[in-house]
C-alpha atoms as one frame of an Amber mdcrd trajectory, in Angstrom:
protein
  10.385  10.116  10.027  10.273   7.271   7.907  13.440   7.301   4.732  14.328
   5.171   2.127  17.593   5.537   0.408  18.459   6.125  -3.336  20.250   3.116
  -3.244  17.493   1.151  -2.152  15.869   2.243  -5.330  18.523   1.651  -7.517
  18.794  -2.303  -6.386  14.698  -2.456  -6.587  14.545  -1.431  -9.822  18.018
  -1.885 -11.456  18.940   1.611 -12.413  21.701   2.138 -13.623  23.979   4.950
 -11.954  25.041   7.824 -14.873  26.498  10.164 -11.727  26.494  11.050  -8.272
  27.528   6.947  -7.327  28.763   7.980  -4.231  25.755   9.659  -2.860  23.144
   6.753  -3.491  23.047   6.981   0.579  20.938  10.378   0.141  17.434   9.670
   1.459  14.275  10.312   0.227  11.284  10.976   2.742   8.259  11.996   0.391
   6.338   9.627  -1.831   5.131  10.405  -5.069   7.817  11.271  -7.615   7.568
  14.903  -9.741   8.351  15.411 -13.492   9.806  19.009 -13.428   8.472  20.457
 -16.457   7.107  23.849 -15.497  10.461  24.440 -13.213  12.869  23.980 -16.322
  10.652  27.053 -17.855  10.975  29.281 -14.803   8.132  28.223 -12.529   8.696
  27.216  -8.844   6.166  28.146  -6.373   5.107  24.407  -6.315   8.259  22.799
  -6.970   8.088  19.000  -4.909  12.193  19.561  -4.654  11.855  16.750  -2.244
  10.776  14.518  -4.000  12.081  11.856  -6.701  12.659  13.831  -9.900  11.847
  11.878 -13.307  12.575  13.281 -16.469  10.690  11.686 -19.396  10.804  11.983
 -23.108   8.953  15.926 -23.156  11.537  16.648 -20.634  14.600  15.442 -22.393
  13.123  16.830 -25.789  12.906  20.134 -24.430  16.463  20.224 -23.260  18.235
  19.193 -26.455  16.070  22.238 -27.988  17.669  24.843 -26.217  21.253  26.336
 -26.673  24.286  25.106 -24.313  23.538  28.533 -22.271  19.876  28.331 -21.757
  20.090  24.426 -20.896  22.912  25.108 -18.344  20.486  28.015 -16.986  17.404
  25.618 -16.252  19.560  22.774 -15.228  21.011  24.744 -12.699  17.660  26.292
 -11.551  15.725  22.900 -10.701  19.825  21.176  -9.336  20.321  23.899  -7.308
  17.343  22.551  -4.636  18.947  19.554  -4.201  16.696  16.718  -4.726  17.219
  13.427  -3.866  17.962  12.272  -7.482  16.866  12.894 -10.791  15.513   9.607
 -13.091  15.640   9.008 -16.939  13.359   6.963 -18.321  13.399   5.370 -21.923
  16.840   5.034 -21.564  17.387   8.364 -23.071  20.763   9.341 -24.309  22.939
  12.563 -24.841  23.031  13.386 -21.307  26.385  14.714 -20.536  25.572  18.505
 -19.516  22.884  16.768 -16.989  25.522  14.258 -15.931  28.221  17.254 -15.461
  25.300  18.764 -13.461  24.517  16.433 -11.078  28.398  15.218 -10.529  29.029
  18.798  -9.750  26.653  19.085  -6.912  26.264  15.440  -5.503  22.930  14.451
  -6.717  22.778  10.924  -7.912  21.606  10.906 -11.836  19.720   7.465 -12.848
  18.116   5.888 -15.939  16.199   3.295 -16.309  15.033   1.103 -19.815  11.039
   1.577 -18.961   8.846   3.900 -20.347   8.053   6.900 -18.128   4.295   6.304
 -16.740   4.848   2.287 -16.355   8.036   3.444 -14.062   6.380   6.215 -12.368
   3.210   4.323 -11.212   5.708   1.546  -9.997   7.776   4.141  -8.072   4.906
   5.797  -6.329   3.349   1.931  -5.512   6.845   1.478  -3.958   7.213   4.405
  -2.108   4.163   4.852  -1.233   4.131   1.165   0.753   7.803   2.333   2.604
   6.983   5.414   3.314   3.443   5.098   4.571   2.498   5.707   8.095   1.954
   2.515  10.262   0.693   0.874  13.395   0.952  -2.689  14.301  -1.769  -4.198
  16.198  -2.324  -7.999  18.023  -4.531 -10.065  15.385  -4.601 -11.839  12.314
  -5.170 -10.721   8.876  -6.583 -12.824   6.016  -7.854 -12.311   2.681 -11.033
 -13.920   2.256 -12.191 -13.877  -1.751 -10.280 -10.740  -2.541 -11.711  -8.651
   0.347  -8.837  -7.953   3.676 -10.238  -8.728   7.164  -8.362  -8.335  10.315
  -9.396 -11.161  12.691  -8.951  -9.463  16.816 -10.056 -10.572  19.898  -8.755
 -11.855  23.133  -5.677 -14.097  23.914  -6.987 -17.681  23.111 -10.040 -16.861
  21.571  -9.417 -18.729  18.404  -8.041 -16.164  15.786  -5.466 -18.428  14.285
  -8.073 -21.340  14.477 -10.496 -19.619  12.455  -7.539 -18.761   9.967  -6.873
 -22.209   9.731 -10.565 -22.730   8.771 -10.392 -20.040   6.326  -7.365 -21.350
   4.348  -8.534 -24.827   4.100 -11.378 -23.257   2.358  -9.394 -21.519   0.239
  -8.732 -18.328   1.299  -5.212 -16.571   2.268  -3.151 -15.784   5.746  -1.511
 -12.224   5.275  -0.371 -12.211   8.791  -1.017 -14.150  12.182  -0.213 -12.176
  15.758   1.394  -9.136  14.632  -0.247  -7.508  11.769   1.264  -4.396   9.962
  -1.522  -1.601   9.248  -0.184   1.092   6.522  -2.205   3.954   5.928  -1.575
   5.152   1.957  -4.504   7.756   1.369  -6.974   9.333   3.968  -9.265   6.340
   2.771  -7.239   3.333   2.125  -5.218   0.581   4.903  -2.990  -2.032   3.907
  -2.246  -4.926   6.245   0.750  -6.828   5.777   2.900  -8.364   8.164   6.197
  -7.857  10.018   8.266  -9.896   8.369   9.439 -12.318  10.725   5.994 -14.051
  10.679   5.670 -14.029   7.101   3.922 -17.653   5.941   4.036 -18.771   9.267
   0.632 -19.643  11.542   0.672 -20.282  15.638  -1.908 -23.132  16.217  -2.615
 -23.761  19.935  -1.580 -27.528  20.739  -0.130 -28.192  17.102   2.609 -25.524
  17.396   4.022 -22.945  14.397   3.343 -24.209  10.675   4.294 -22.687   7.430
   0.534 -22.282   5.568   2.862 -22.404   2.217   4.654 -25.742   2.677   1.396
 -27.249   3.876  -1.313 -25.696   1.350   0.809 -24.377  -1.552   1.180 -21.168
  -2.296  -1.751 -20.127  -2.725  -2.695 -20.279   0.576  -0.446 -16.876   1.693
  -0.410 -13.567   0.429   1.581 -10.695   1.462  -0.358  -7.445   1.849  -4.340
  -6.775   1.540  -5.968  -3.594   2.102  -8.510  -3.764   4.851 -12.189  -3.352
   4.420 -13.308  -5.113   7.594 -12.751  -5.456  11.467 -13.891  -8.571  12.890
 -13.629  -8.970  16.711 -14.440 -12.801  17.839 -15.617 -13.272  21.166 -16.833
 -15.220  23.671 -20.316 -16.885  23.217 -22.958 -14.375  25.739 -26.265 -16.300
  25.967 -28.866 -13.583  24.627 -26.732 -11.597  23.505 -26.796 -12.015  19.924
 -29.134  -9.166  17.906 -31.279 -10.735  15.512 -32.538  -7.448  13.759 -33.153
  -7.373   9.875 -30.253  -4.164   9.159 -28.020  -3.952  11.892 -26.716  -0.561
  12.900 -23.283   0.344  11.117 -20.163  -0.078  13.766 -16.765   0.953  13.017
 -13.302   0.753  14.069 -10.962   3.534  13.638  -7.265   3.221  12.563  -4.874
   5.926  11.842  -8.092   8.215  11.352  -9.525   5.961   8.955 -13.051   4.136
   9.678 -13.107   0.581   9.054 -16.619  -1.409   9.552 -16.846  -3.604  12.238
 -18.678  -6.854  12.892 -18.753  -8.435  16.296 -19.078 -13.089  15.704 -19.228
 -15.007  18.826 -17.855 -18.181  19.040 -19.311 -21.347  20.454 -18.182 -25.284
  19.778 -20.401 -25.884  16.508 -20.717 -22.710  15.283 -19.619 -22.442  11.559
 -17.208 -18.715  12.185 -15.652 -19.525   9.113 -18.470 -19.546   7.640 -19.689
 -16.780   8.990 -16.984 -14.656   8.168 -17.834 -15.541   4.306 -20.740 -14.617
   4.902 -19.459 -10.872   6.135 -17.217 -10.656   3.633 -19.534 -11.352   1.157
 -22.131  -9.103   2.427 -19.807  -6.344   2.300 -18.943  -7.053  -0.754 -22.812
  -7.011  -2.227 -23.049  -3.149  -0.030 -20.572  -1.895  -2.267 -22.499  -2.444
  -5.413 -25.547  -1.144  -3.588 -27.302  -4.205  -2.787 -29.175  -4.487   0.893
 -30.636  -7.823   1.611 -32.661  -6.445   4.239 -33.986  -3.560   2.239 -35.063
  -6.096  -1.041 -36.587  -8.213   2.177 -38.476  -4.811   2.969 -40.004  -4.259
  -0.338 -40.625  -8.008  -0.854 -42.966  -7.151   2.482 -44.593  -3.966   1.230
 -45.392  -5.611  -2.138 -47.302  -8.779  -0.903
């Protein structure tokens, strides 16, 4: 199972440490982060105790309000499952019961200057990327005009060729030969890469280059969610369907269906174009727009 530590958190987002300092090595294996309100009033069947726990103004607010007895009682409630650590935003003060708390039983206690929703959405976006299922898979991913495509096919085809093509006309390498696939929601895959490859481009005869140095910055991005599965492949004399609406293909990663378009290559063909084209296309779908179907009604109507 995948972990990331509280100290990992603490250097990503400069928190400062209030208690617990030595146990920043705790690790946290659920994404999300949980604002315990109904557990400091006595409520716990759904308590995410393994989760992050942030404590925002209401939170705070309610504390001071109660007497030394009853604050001890909740505090002790909601510490005594042992989550991974307990946040402050706003940089909220007059914390020392919640300090003695936490010292007490080991849990690192951290605050932070930003406001509670801006810190929790950036939390969850962070977590939710390291903690995220994942695959890697032989290919190259690109972003072509804001929409991800993973490039596949066979050894030699011309994957990083065509991602050449694409970034001279424009567009952005996320990842060439090893691209990182992270499922965040039952609907949505990011594709990043691995790392080691990041900026850099194989090129058969011309050797590695860094797409950065040689286009500027704009020509490399680091993650894109997928929308489409391209597979290039060898040019098949008759084989290409010239129908009006071709029938819906997908590919399937981590349970997740991602449409899939077939291009084969032959010298002269425009694939970069092509792919454009696809992602474009794609693009128009999702607002509801069929060129085939207008091309339909243009027929009926004549």
């Amino acid at each position: 199972m995948k972990t990331v530590t509280v100290q990992e958190l603490v250097d990503r987002f400069s928190l400062e440490v209030l208690a617990g300092n030595m146990q920043t090595d705790r690790t946290i294996s659920k994404p999300w982060v949980h604002r315990p309100g109904l557990e400091f009033v006595g409520y716990f069947d759904f308590f995410s105790h393994a989760h992050v726990q942030v404590l925002g103004k209401k939170e705070i607010t309610y504390l001071h309000t109660l007497t030394e007895e009853e604050r001890m009682l909740r505090i002790g409630n909601v510490v005594r499952y042992h989550p991974p650590c307990f946040i402050v935003t706003g940089n909220q003060e007059g914390l020392k019961y919640l300090t003695q708390y936490c010292d007490q039983e080991g849990i690192p206690l951290l605050r932070t200057p930003l406001a509670t929703s801006k810190f929790m959405s950036l939390v969850d976006n962070f977590l939710a990327k390291l903690l995220a299922p994942e695959i890697t898979i032989h290919g190259v991913c690109v972003n072509v005009s804001g929409i991800g495509i993973i490039l596949r096919g066979k050894s030699g085809v011309g994957k990083s060729e065509t991602a050449h093509s694409l970034i001279r006309r424009g567009h952005r390498l996320v990842a060439d030969d090893s691209v990182v696939l992270k499922k965040l929601s039952s609907e949505t895959i990011l594709g990043t890469h691995d790392g080691k490859t990041r900026e850099f481009l194989a090129l058969r005869s011309i050797g590695l280059i860094n797409v950065s140095r040689l286009y500027g910055r704009g020509a490399f991005q680091d993650e894109t969610r997928i929308v489409l599965d391209i597979e290039l492949t060898k040019w098949e004399e008759h084989a290409l369907n010239n129908d009006l609406e071709l029938e819906p293909k997908f590919t399937e990663y981590m349970d997740i269906r991602i449409p899939h378009i077939e291009i084969q290559l032959q010298p002269g063909r425009d694939v970069a174009g092509l792919i454009e084209a696809a992602a474009n296309n794609w693009y128009l779908r999702q607002q509801g727009y069929s060129a085939a179907e207008e091309f339909m009604k243009r027929l009926q109507d004549s």
